[in-house]
Coordinates of C-alpha atoms in Angstrom, one line a residue:
Chain A
M1 CA 0.0 0.0 0.0
I2 CA 1.6 3.2 -1.1
C3 CA 0.9 6.5 0.7
I4 CA 1.5 9.6 -1.3
D5 CA 2.2 12.9 0.2
N6 CA 0.3 15.5 -1.8
S7 CA 0.4 18.3 0.7
E8 CA 1.2 22.0 0.0
W9 CA 4.9 21.4 0.6
M10 CA 5.1 19.3 -2.5
R11 CA 5.0 22.3 -4.8
N12 CA 8.6 23.0 -3.9
G13 CA 11.1 22.8 -6.7
D14 CA 14.1 21.5 -4.7
Y15 CA 13.6 18.1 -6.4
S16 CA 13.3 18.6 -10.2
P17 CA 10.9 19.4 -11.7
S18 CA 8.9 19.6 -8.5
R19 CA 8.7 17.4 -5.4
F20 CA 5.3 16.1 -6.4
Q21 CA 6.5 15.1 -9.9
A22 CA 9.6 13.4 -8.6
Q23 CA 7.5 11.5 -6.1
A24 CA 5.1 10.5 -8.9
D25 CA 7.9 9.1 -10.9
A26 CA 9.2 7.1 -8.0
V27 CA 5.7 5.8 -7.3
N28 CA 5.4 4.6 -10.9
L29 CA 8.7 2.9 -10.8
I30 CA 7.9 1.1 -7.5
C31 CA 4.5 -0.1 -8.8
G32 CA 6.1 -1.4 -11.9
A33 CA 8.8 -3.2 -10.0
K34 CA 6.5 -4.8 -7.5
T35 CA 4.0 -6.0 -10.0
Q36 CA 6.7 -7.4 -12.2
S37 CA 8.7 -9.2 -9.5
N38 CA 5.8 -11.5 -8.5
P39 CA 2.6 -11.9 -10.5
E40 CA 0.7 -12.3 -7.2
N41 CA 1.8 -9.0 -5.9
T42 CA -0.9 -6.3 -5.5
V43 CA -0.3 -2.6 -5.1
G44 CA -2.7 0.0 -3.8
V45 CA -2.4 3.8 -3.7
M46 CA -3.8 6.4 -1.3
T47 CA -3.3 10.1 -0.5
M48 CA -2.3 11.5 2.8
A49 CA -3.3 15.1 2.1
G50 CA -5.3 17.0 -0.5
K51 CA -8.9 16.3 -0.1
G52 CA -8.0 14.1 2.9
V53 CA -6.8 10.7 3.6
R54 CA -8.4 8.5 1.0
V55 CA -7.7 5.4 -1.0
L56 CA -7.3 6.1 -4.7
V57 CA -7.1 2.4 -5.7
T58 CA -7.4 -0.7 -3.6
P59 CA -4.6 -3.3 -3.9
T60 CA -4.6 -4.6 -7.4
S61 CA -2.1 -6.2 -9.8
D62 CA -3.4 -4.1 -12.7
L63 CA -0.6 -1.6 -13.4
G64 CA -2.7 0.5 -15.8
K65 CA -5.3 1.2 -13.1
I66 CA -2.6 2.2 -10.7
L67 CA -0.9 4.6 -13.1
A68 CA -4.2 6.1 -14.1
C69 CA -5.2 7.0 -10.7
M70 CA -2.1 9.1 -10.3
H71 CA -3.4 11.5 -12.9
G72 CA -5.2 14.7 -11.8
L73 CA -4.1 14.6 -8.2
E74 CA -4.4 17.9 -6.6
V75 CA -1.8 19.3 -4.2
G76 CA -2.8 21.0 -1.0
A77 CA -3.5 20.9 2.7
E78 CA -1.5 19.1 5.3
A79 CA -0.4 15.4 5.4
N80 CA -1.8 13.3 8.2
L81 CA 0.7 10.5 8.7
A82 CA -1.0 8.7 11.6
A83 CA -4.4 8.6 10.0
A84 CA -2.9 7.5 6.7
I85 CA -1.1 4.6 8.2
Q86 CA -4.2 3.5 10.0
V87 CA -6.3 3.6 6.8
A88 CA -3.5 1.8 4.9
Q89 CA -3.6 -0.9 7.6
L90 CA -7.3 -1.3 7.1
A91 CA -7.0 -1.5 3.4
L92 CA -4.4 -4.2 3.8
K93 CA -6.5 -6.1 6.3
H94 CA -9.3 -6.5 3.7
R95 CA -7.1 -7.7 0.9
Q96 CA -8.4 -10.5 -1.1
N97 CA -5.5 -12.9 -0.9
K98 CA -4.8 -13.4 2.8
R99 CA -1.5 -15.1 2.2
Q100 CA 0.1 -11.9 0.9
Q101 CA 2.5 -10.1 3.2
Q102 CA 1.4 -6.7 4.3
R103 CA 3.6 -3.7 3.6
I104 CA 3.1 0.0 3.6
I105 CA 5.4 2.4 1.7
A106 CA 5.0 6.0 2.8
F107 CA 6.5 9.0 1.1
V108 CA 7.0 11.7 3.7
G109 CA 7.9 15.1 2.1
S110 CA 6.4 17.5 4.6
P111 CA 6.9 18.1 8.3
V112 CA 5.5 15.5 10.6
K113 CA 3.3 17.0 13.3
Y114 CA 3.0 14.0 15.6
D115 CA 5.6 13.4 18.3
K116 CA 7.9 10.5 18.7
K117 CA 5.8 8.6 21.3
V118 CA 2.7 8.6 19.1
L119 CA 4.7 7.4 16.2
E120 CA 6.3 4.6 18.2
T121 CA 2.9 3.4 19.4
I122 CA 1.7 3.3 15.8
G123 CA 4.9 1.4 14.9
K124 CA 4.3 -1.2 17.6
K125 CA 0.7 -1.7 16.4
L126 CA 2.0 -2.3 12.9
K127 CA 4.5 -4.8 14.2
K128 CA 1.9 -6.6 16.2
N129 CA -0.2 -7.1 13.1
N130 CA 2.8 -8.2 11.1
V131 CA 2.8 -5.2 8.7
A132 CA 6.1 -4.0 7.3
L133 CA 6.7 -0.3 6.8
D134 CA 9.1 1.4 4.3
I135 CA 9.5 5.2 4.6
V136 CA 11.0 7.5 2.0
D137 CA 12.0 10.7 3.8
F138 CA 12.5 13.7 1.5
G139 CA 12.0 17.4 1.7
E140 CA 13.1 19.5 4.6
S141 CA 14.7 17.8 7.6
D142 CA 14.0 20.3 10.3
D143 CA 11.9 19.7 13.5
E144 CA 13.5 16.3 14.1
K145 CA 11.7 14.8 11.2
P146 CA 14.4 12.2 10.4
E147 CA 14.7 11.1 14.0
K148 CA 11.0 10.7 14.4
L149 CA 10.7 8.6 11.2
E150 CA 13.7 6.5 12.3
A151 CA 12.0 5.8 15.6
L152 CA 8.9 4.8 13.8
V153 CA 10.6 2.4 11.5
S154 CA 12.7 0.8 14.3
A155 CA 9.5 0.3 16.3
V156 CA 7.9 -1.5 13.3
N157 CA 11.0 -3.4 12.2
S158 CA 11.1 -7.1 12.9
S159 CA 14.0 -9.1 11.4
D160 CA 14.9 -6.3 8.9
S161 CA 11.7 -6.2 6.9
S162 CA 11.2 -2.5 7.3
H163 CA 13.5 0.2 5.8
I164 CA 13.8 4.0 5.8
V165 CA 15.6 6.0 3.1
H166 CA 16.6 9.7 3.5
V167 CA 16.9 11.5 0.2
A168 CA 18.5 14.9 0.3
P169 CA 17.5 17.5 -2.3
G170 CA 19.9 17.8 -5.2
E171 CA 20.4 16.8 -8.8
N172 CA 19.8 13.1 -8.3
A173 CA 16.3 12.3 -9.1
L174 CA 14.2 10.7 -6.3
S175 CA 13.6 7.5 -8.4
D176 CA 17.3 7.0 -9.2
V177 CA 18.2 7.2 -5.5
L178 CA 15.5 4.7 -4.6
L179 CA 16.6 2.2 -7.3
S180 CA 19.5 1.0 -5.2
T181 CA 17.7 0.8 -1.9
P182 CA 16.2 -2.3 -0.3
I183 CA 12.8 -0.6 -0.8
F184 CA 13.1 -1.4 -4.4
T185 CA 15.0 -4.6 -4.4
G186 CA 12.9 -6.2 -1.8
E187 CA 13.8 -9.2 0.3
E188 CA 13.5 -11.7 -2.5
G189 CA 17.0 -10.8 -3.7
G190 CA 16.1 -8.3 -6.4
S191 CA 13.6 -8.7 -9.2
G192 CA 14.9 -8.8 -12.7
F193 CA 13.1 -5.5 -13.4
A194 CA 14.7 -3.7 -10.5
A195 CA 18.1 -5.2 -11.1
S196 CA 18.2 -4.3 -14.8
A197 CA 16.8 -0.8 -14.1
A198 CA 19.5 -0.3 -11.5
A199 CA 22.1 -1.6 -13.9
A200 CA 21.0 0.8 -16.6
A201 CA 21.0 3.7 -14.2
A202 CA 24.3 3.0 -12.6
T203 CA 26.7 3.3 -15.5
G204 CA 29.5 0.9 -15.4
A205 CA 29.7 -2.4 -13.6
T206 CA 26.5 -4.2 -14.0
G207 CA 27.5 -6.9 -11.6
F208 CA 26.9 -9.6 -14.2
D209 CA 29.7 -11.2 -16.1
F210 CA 29.6 -10.5 -19.8
G211 CA 26.7 -8.1 -19.4
V212 CA 24.2 -10.9 -19.6
D213 CA 21.9 -11.7 -16.8
P214 CA 22.1 -15.4 -16.2
N215 CA 18.5 -15.3 -15.0
V216 CA 17.3 -13.7 -18.2
D217 CA 19.3 -15.7 -20.7
P218 CA 21.1 -18.7 -19.2
E219 CA 22.2 -20.3 -22.5
L220 CA 23.8 -17.2 -23.7
A221 CA 25.6 -16.6 -20.4
L222 CA 26.8 -20.2 -20.4
A223 CA 28.1 -20.0 -24.0
L224 CA 29.9 -16.8 -23.3
R225 CA 31.5 -18.2 -20.1
L226 CA 32.6 -21.4 -21.9
S227 CA 34.2 -19.5 -24.8
M228 CA 36.0 -17.3 -22.3
E229 CA 37.4 -20.3 -20.5
E230 CA 38.4 -21.9 -23.8
E231 CA 40.2 -18.7 -24.9
R232 CA 42.0 -18.6 -21.5
A233 CA 43.0 -22.2 -21.7
R234 CA 44.4 -22.1 -25.2
P235 CA 47.6 -19.9 -24.6
E236 CA 48.3 -21.9 -21.5
A237 CA 48.1 -25.1 -23.4
I238 CA 50.4 -23.8 -26.1
A239 CA 52.9 -22.5 -23.6
K240 CA 52.8 -25.8 -21.7
K241 CA 53.2 -27.8 -24.9
A242 CA 56.2 -25.7 -26.1
A243 CA 57.9 -26.1 -22.8
E244 CA 57.4 -29.8 -22.7
D245 CA 58.4 -30.5 -26.3
S246 CA 61.6 -28.4 -26.1
S247 CA 62.8 -30.2 -23.0
T248 CA 62.6 -33.8 -24.1
E249 CA 65.2 -36.1 -25.7
N250 CA 63.8 -39.5 -24.9
K251 CA 61.1 -40.3 -27.4
D252 CA 59.1 -42.6 -25.2
H253 CA 59.2 -40.3 -22.3
A254 CA 58.3 -37.4 -24.5
S255 CA 55.5 -39.3 -26.2
S256 CA 54.0 -40.4 -22.9
S257 CA 54.2 -37.0 -21.3
N258 CA 52.9 -35.4 -24.4
T259 CA 50.1 -37.9 -24.4
D260 CA 49.3 -37.0 -20.9
A261 CA 49.4 -33.3 -21.7
V262 CA 47.4 -33.9 -24.9
M263 CA 44.9 -35.9 -22.9
T264 CA 44.4 -33.3 -20.3
E265 CA 44.2 -30.6 -22.9
A266 CA 41.8 -32.7 -25.0
E267 CA 39.6 -32.9 -21.9
P268 CA 38.9 -29.2 -21.4
S269 CA 38.6 -28.6 -25.1
S270 CA 36.2 -31.4 -25.5
N271 CA 34.2 -30.3 -22.5
A272 CA 34.0 -26.8 -23.8
A273 CA 32.7 -27.6 -27.2
A274 CA 30.3 -30.3 -26.1
D275 CA 28.2 -30.2 -29.3
D276 CA 31.2 -30.2 -31.5
K277 CA 32.5 -33.5 -30.1
K278 CA 31.1 -35.7 -32.9
E279 CA 32.6 -33.6 -35.6
Q280 CA 36.0 -33.4 -33.9
P281 CA 37.6 -36.7 -35.0
K282 CA 36.7 -36.1 -38.6
E283 CA 37.9 -32.6 -38.5
D284 CA 41.1 -33.6 -36.7
D285 CA 42.0 -36.1 -39.4
D286 CA 41.5 -33.5 -42.2
L287 CA 43.3 -30.8 -40.4
L288 CA 46.1 -33.2 -39.4
Q289 CA 46.6 -34.1 -43.1
Q290 CA 46.6 -30.4 -43.9
A291 CA 49.1 -29.7 -41.1
L292 CA 51.4 -32.5 -42.3
A293 CA 51.2 -31.2 -45.9
M294 CA 52.0 -27.7 -44.7
S295 CA 55.1 -28.8 -42.9
M296 CA 56.5 -30.1 -46.2
E297 CA 56.0 -27.0 -48.2
P298 CA 58.2 -23.9 -48.6
A299 CA 58.1 -21.1 -46.1
S300 CA 56.5 -18.2 -48.1
G301 CA 53.8 -20.3 -49.7
S302 CA 52.8 -22.1 -46.7
A303 CA 52.9 -19.3 -44.2
A304 CA 49.8 -17.6 -45.4
V305 CA 47.9 -20.9 -45.8
A306 CA 49.2 -22.1 -42.5
D307 CA 47.9 -18.9 -40.8
A308 CA 44.5 -19.5 -42.3
A309 CA 44.5 -23.1 -41.3
M310 CA 45.7 -22.2 -37.9
A311 CA 42.9 -19.8 -37.4
D312 CA 40.4 -22.6 -38.3
A313 CA 42.1 -25.3 -36.3
S314 CA 42.7 -23.2 -33.2
A315 CA 39.0 -22.7 -33.0
V316 CA 38.5 -26.4 -32.6
D317 CA 41.6 -27.9 -30.9
P318 CA 44.3 -26.2 -28.9
D319 CA 46.9 -29.0 -29.5
L320 CA 46.2 -28.9 -33.2
A321 CA 46.8 -25.2 -33.1
L322 CA 50.1 -26.0 -31.5
A323 CA 51.0 -28.5 -34.2
L324 CA 50.2 -25.9 -36.9
Q325 CA 52.2 -23.3 -35.1
M326 CA 55.1 -25.6 -34.9
S327 CA 54.7 -26.5 -38.6
V328 CA 54.9 -22.8 -39.4
Q329 CA 57.9 -22.5 -37.3
D330 CA 59.5 -25.4 -39.2
A331 CA 58.8 -23.8 -42.5
N332 CA 60.3 -20.5 -41.4
M333 CA 63.4 -22.1 -39.9
S334 CA 64.7 -23.3 -43.3
S335 CA 68.1 -24.5 -42.1
E336 CA 66.9 -26.7 -39.3
S337 CA 68.2 -30.2 -39.6
D338 CA 68.2 -31.9 -36.2
M339 CA 66.8 -35.3 -35.9
S340 CA 65.3 -34.3 -32.6
K341 CA 62.9 -32.0 -34.5
V342 CA 61.8 -34.9 -36.6
F343 CA 61.5 -37.1 -33.6
E344 CA 59.5 -34.5 -31.9
D345 CA 57.2 -34.3 -34.8
R346 CA 56.9 -38.0 -35.0
S347 CA 56.3 -38.4 -31.3
F348 CA 54.0 -35.5 -31.2
V349 CA 52.1 -36.9 -34.2
T350 CA 52.0 -40.3 -32.6
S351 CA 50.7 -38.8 -29.4
I352 CA 48.1 -36.8 -31.3
L353 CA 47.0 -39.9 -33.2
N354 CA 46.8 -41.8 -29.9
S355 CA 44.6 -39.2 -28.4
L356 CA 42.2 -39.0 -31.3
P357 CA 39.1 -41.1 -30.6
G358 CA 38.6 -43.8 -33.2
V359 CA 42.1 -43.7 -34.6
D360 CA 43.9 -46.9 -33.9
P361 CA 47.8 -46.6 -34.0
N362 CA 48.0 -50.2 -35.2
D363 CA 45.8 -49.4 -38.2
P364 CA 47.8 -50.1 -41.4
S365 CA 47.0 -46.9 -43.0
V366 CA 48.1 -45.0 -39.9
K367 CA 51.3 -47.0 -39.9
D368 CA 51.9 -46.2 -43.5
L369 CA 51.5 -42.6 -42.8
L370 CA 54.0 -42.7 -40.0
A371 CA 56.5 -44.6 -42.1
S372 CA 56.1 -42.1 -44.9
L373 CA 56.7 -39.3 -42.4
H374 CA 59.8 -41.0 -41.1
G375 CA 60.9 -41.6 -44.6
Q376 CA 60.3 -38.1 -45.6
G377 CA 62.1 -36.8 -42.6
E378 CA 65.2 -38.9 -43.6
Q379 CA 64.9 -37.7 -47.2
E380 CA 64.9 -34.1 -45.9
K381 CA 67.9 -34.8 -43.8
K382 CA 69.7 -36.3 -46.8
E383 CA 68.8 -33.4 -49.1
D384 CA 70.4 -30.0 -49.0
K385 CA 67.9 -28.5 -46.5
S386 CA 66.6 -26.1 -49.1
D387 CA 63.0 -27.0 -48.5
K388 CA 62.3 -28.2 -51.9
P389 CA 58.5 -28.9 -52.2
E390 CA 58.5 -32.6 -52.1
D391 CA 54.8 -32.9 -52.1
E392 CA 54.9 -36.6 -51.4
K393 CA 52.1 -36.7 -49.1
K394 CA 52.0 -40.5 -49.0
Chain B
M1 CA -13.6 -46.3 38.6
A2 CA -10.2 -44.9 38.8
A3 CA -9.3 -42.8 35.9
T4 CA -7.3 -45.1 33.6
N5 CA -4.4 -43.2 32.2
T6 CA -3.0 -44.4 28.9
A7 CA 0.7 -44.5 28.8
A8 CA 2.6 -41.6 27.4
A9 CA 3.0 -43.3 24.0
A10 CA 1.2 -40.7 21.9
A11 CA 2.6 -37.6 23.5
T12 CA 6.1 -37.3 24.9
P13 CA 9.0 -39.5 23.9
A14 CA 11.6 -41.1 26.3
P15 CA 13.6 -38.8 28.6
A16 CA 15.0 -36.0 26.4
P17 CA 18.6 -35.0 26.8
A18 CA 17.6 -31.6 28.3
A19 CA 15.2 -32.7 31.0
P20 CA 13.3 -35.9 31.7
A21 CA 9.9 -35.5 30.1
P22 CA 7.1 -36.2 32.5
A23 CA 4.4 -38.5 31.4
V24 CA 1.4 -36.8 29.9
Q25 CA -2.0 -38.3 30.5
V26 CA -3.5 -38.4 27.1
P27 CA -7.2 -38.7 27.4
R28 CA -8.6 -42.1 26.6
G29 CA -9.6 -42.6 23.0
Q30 CA -7.9 -39.4 21.9
V31 CA -4.7 -38.8 19.9
D32 CA -2.3 -36.0 19.8
L33 CA -3.3 -33.9 16.9
V34 CA 0.1 -32.6 16.2
D35 CA 0.4 -35.0 13.3
F36 CA -2.6 -33.4 11.5
I37 CA -1.4 -29.8 11.7
D38 CA -0.8 -28.2 8.3
W39 CA 2.5 -26.6 9.0
T40 CA 2.6 -24.4 5.9
G41 CA -0.4 -22.4 7.2
V42 CA 0.6 -22.0 10.8
E43 CA 0.8 -18.4 11.7
C44 CA 1.3 -16.5 14.9
L45 CA 0.8 -12.8 15.3
N46 CA 3.0 -10.8 17.7
Q47 CA 5.5 -13.5 18.3
D48 CA 9.1 -12.8 19.0
S49 CA 11.0 -14.0 15.9
S50 CA 13.6 -15.8 18.0
H51 CA 11.1 -17.5 20.1
N52 CA 8.4 -18.6 17.7
I53 CA 5.4 -20.8 17.5
V54 CA 7.3 -23.8 16.4
N55 CA 8.9 -24.0 19.8
A56 CA 5.6 -24.6 21.4
L57 CA 3.9 -26.8 18.9
K58 CA 6.4 -29.1 17.2
Q59 CA 7.0 -32.6 18.6
L60 CA 10.5 -32.3 19.9
Y61 CA 10.8 -28.6 20.4
R62 CA 7.9 -28.3 22.8
D63 CA 9.3 -30.7 25.3
D64 CA 12.6 -28.9 25.6
E65 CA 12.3 -26.5 28.5
G66 CA 14.7 -24.1 27.0
L67 CA 12.6 -23.5 23.9
Y68 CA 9.4 -21.4 24.3
L69 CA 7.1 -19.1 22.4
A70 CA 7.3 -15.5 23.5
S71 CA 5.2 -12.5 22.6
D72 CA 6.8 -9.4 21.1
S73 CA 5.2 -5.9 21.3
D74 CA 2.7 -6.7 24.1
E75 CA 1.4 -9.7 26.0
Q76 CA -1.2 -10.8 23.5
L77 CA -0.7 -13.6 21.0
L78 CA -2.8 -14.8 18.1
I79 CA -2.1 -18.3 16.9
Y80 CA -3.7 -19.7 13.8
I81 CA -3.4 -23.5 13.3
P82 CA -4.9 -25.1 10.2
F83 CA -5.4 -28.8 10.0
M84 CA -4.9 -31.1 7.1
Q85 CA -8.2 -32.8 7.6
V86 CA -11.3 -32.1 9.7
V87 CA -10.8 -33.1 13.3
K88 CA -12.7 -33.2 16.5
L89 CA -11.0 -31.4 19.3
H90 CA -11.3 -32.8 22.8
S91 CA -8.9 -31.2 25.1
T92 CA -5.8 -29.1 25.2
L93 CA -2.7 -28.8 27.3
I94 CA -0.9 -25.5 27.7
K95 CA 2.3 -25.3 29.7
G96 CA 4.2 -22.2 30.6
P97 CA 6.1 -20.5 33.4
E98 CA 4.2 -19.6 36.5
D99 CA 4.4 -15.8 36.1
E100 CA 4.5 -15.2 32.4
G101 CA 2.3 -18.0 31.3
P102 CA -1.0 -17.3 29.7
K103 CA -4.1 -16.7 31.7
T104 CA -7.1 -16.0 29.5
V105 CA -7.1 -18.1 26.4
K106 CA -9.9 -18.0 23.8
L107 CA -10.3 -20.6 21.2
F108 CA -12.1 -20.0 17.9
S109 CA -12.9 -22.8 15.6
N110 CA -12.9 -22.4 11.8
K111 CA -12.3 -18.6 11.8
E112 CA -9.7 -17.8 9.2
H113 CA -7.2 -15.0 9.4
M114 CA -8.4 -13.1 12.4
G115 CA -6.6 -10.0 13.5
F116 CA -6.2 -8.5 16.9
S117 CA -8.8 -5.9 16.0
N118 CA -11.6 -8.2 15.2
V119 CA -10.8 -11.0 17.6
N120 CA -13.3 -9.7 20.1
D121 CA -16.0 -9.2 17.6
Y122 CA -16.9 -12.9 17.6
P123 CA -17.8 -15.0 20.6
P124 CA -15.2 -17.7 21.2
S125 CA -16.0 -21.3 20.8
D126 CA -14.5 -21.9 24.1
S127 CA -12.6 -19.8 26.7
L128 CA -10.1 -21.0 29.3
D129 CA -9.0 -19.3 32.4
L130 CA -5.7 -20.9 33.3
S131 CA -4.2 -20.8 36.8
P132 CA -0.6 -21.5 37.6
D133 CA -1.5 -25.1 38.5
H134 CA -2.9 -25.7 35.1
L135 CA 0.3 -24.5 33.6
A136 CA 2.5 -26.7 35.7
E137 CA 0.6 -30.0 35.7
N138 CA 0.3 -32.4 32.9
K139 CA -3.4 -32.9 32.8
P140 CA -5.1 -31.6 29.6
T141 CA -8.0 -29.3 30.0
T142 CA -11.2 -30.6 28.5
L143 CA -13.0 -28.3 26.1
K144 CA -16.6 -28.0 25.2
Y145 CA -16.5 -31.0 22.9
V146 CA -19.8 -30.2 21.1
K147 CA -18.3 -26.9 19.8
F148 CA -15.3 -28.6 18.2
Q149 CA -16.9 -31.4 16.2
N150 CA -15.9 -30.1 12.8
V151 CA -12.6 -28.3 13.1
R152 CA -10.7 -27.3 10.0
S153 CA -8.6 -24.6 11.7
L154 CA -8.1 -23.4 15.2
T155 CA -7.3 -19.9 16.3
I156 CA -5.9 -19.5 19.8
F157 CA -6.1 -16.0 21.2
I158 CA -4.0 -15.4 24.4
E159 CA -5.4 -12.2 25.9
D160 CA -3.2 -11.8 29.0
N161 CA -0.8 -13.6 31.2
Q162 CA -0.6 -14.5 34.9
S163 CA 1.5 -11.7 36.1
G164 CA 0.4 -9.0 33.7
S165 CA 3.9 -8.6 32.3
D166 CA 4.7 -7.4 28.9
V167 CA 5.9 -10.7 27.6
T168 CA 3.9 -13.9 27.6
K169 CA 5.8 -17.1 27.4
I170 CA 4.5 -20.6 26.5
H171 CA 6.4 -23.7 26.7
K172 CA 4.0 -26.1 25.1
I173 CA 0.7 -26.3 23.4
A174 CA -0.7 -29.8 22.8
L175 CA -4.1 -30.6 21.2
Y176 CA -5.9 -33.8 21.7
G177 CA -8.8 -35.1 19.8
S178 CA -9.9 -37.5 17.2
T179 CA -10.5 -37.5 13.5

């Protein structure tokens, strides 16, 4: 139940455009937030001054009706806080759905003529009847108004369900200040409406990763998170791979450790692209052939193609990206001739093949491939290391 | 005909760790209605949030002397207990401390969602005036059985307490009847 202050003090312009207008905006915002956060919420509106304490609309979930009743409200007379709270209590008592929690939101923008004792008694009565009270204190703060209202709210408050907000006059609009208060966000932990409105108002950190609310769009948020993780994992994998490869001499040891590394890297990558898993073995084979071909070609020609292939492959498989990277490196380093490089290639290729699901290292075709690799490597060694395009793929 | 007292099977369990639970004389032919209480709808107005209605009603809580139901702003309490099926209420047992225990207790049958303001508008189905002996002993107080033949929900209004203090404390509320 929202109590609006439409007393003479609301003509003041210290909140732009006028106190009354700022209050009306805030009321509209609150009504929208409450009705959106829970479809069973109902909101009612009443005036504290003007023609007197009267209920403009009884608690309803129809937002249009609530906004319509705010039109044509006249400003005048004095606000009667005590009577207004009592009428609000009565209106809440006769609500249709008895399971709803009772809450009064009062906007107090003019001086309060009651003294603290009376207000505390009112507060206790509200607490006894399990009614929560939120107060928005704005306007002048003379005559102990803030202290009186604080006393009222602390008398009502039981387990932090009632709140009070003091808004000082200034450039900040009343509704903007209220957006971040618990009056708006409520105890349910923030409705989507309020949270997004608060996010829009507060420029900068929205509080959500990737600017997507996981509540609003879980799939999108999940996809964004996974791609971030994959992106993060790739340079780490490449660095780890390079370190391990460069430090091995023993082929078996290297192959086993590479296999372990490849296995663990294959794990996150396969987890990340869950729906790509079926396509991966096929793509791996094709790309592997491509990579092997690349490594036999001259530097200038293959560099551009290798980059393109790398871009494609790296999107799918981090270790494949590493292989391509290494193949580009090989192409560039034309005068390399160490056997260890070949061994690395071979062990690395072996380990890749071992890790690929569905590829059996004992398969004759695979063995042929490996033999041709080895043969080609020896041929390279015998030749003048001038990277002639042999183009003997197998 | 000596009053045959059934064993304490229905009500209190074996001696609890806190204090040995005394045997409650469950009236013959009646059962403890705690099993039929619809816990989702149980409400208590003006209760202290740290000492709430569960302490007085639920099976294990109510026998622990350290757990009690206390009122908050003033000494009155309004307890609303819905049942899962229609029951007949025979008697009730209310236990509390001698000084802050309840004195005037009004029971309303099948009155939904009353508030403190309209609680005195209706005549109660039954009204109990408890003395400190009632609060200490273990004998349930018999109610006007005819008024409680068809009970879907029970509202207990505790108007004041023994000493007139600001806080009313209740250790246990047990309801006996049949279905």
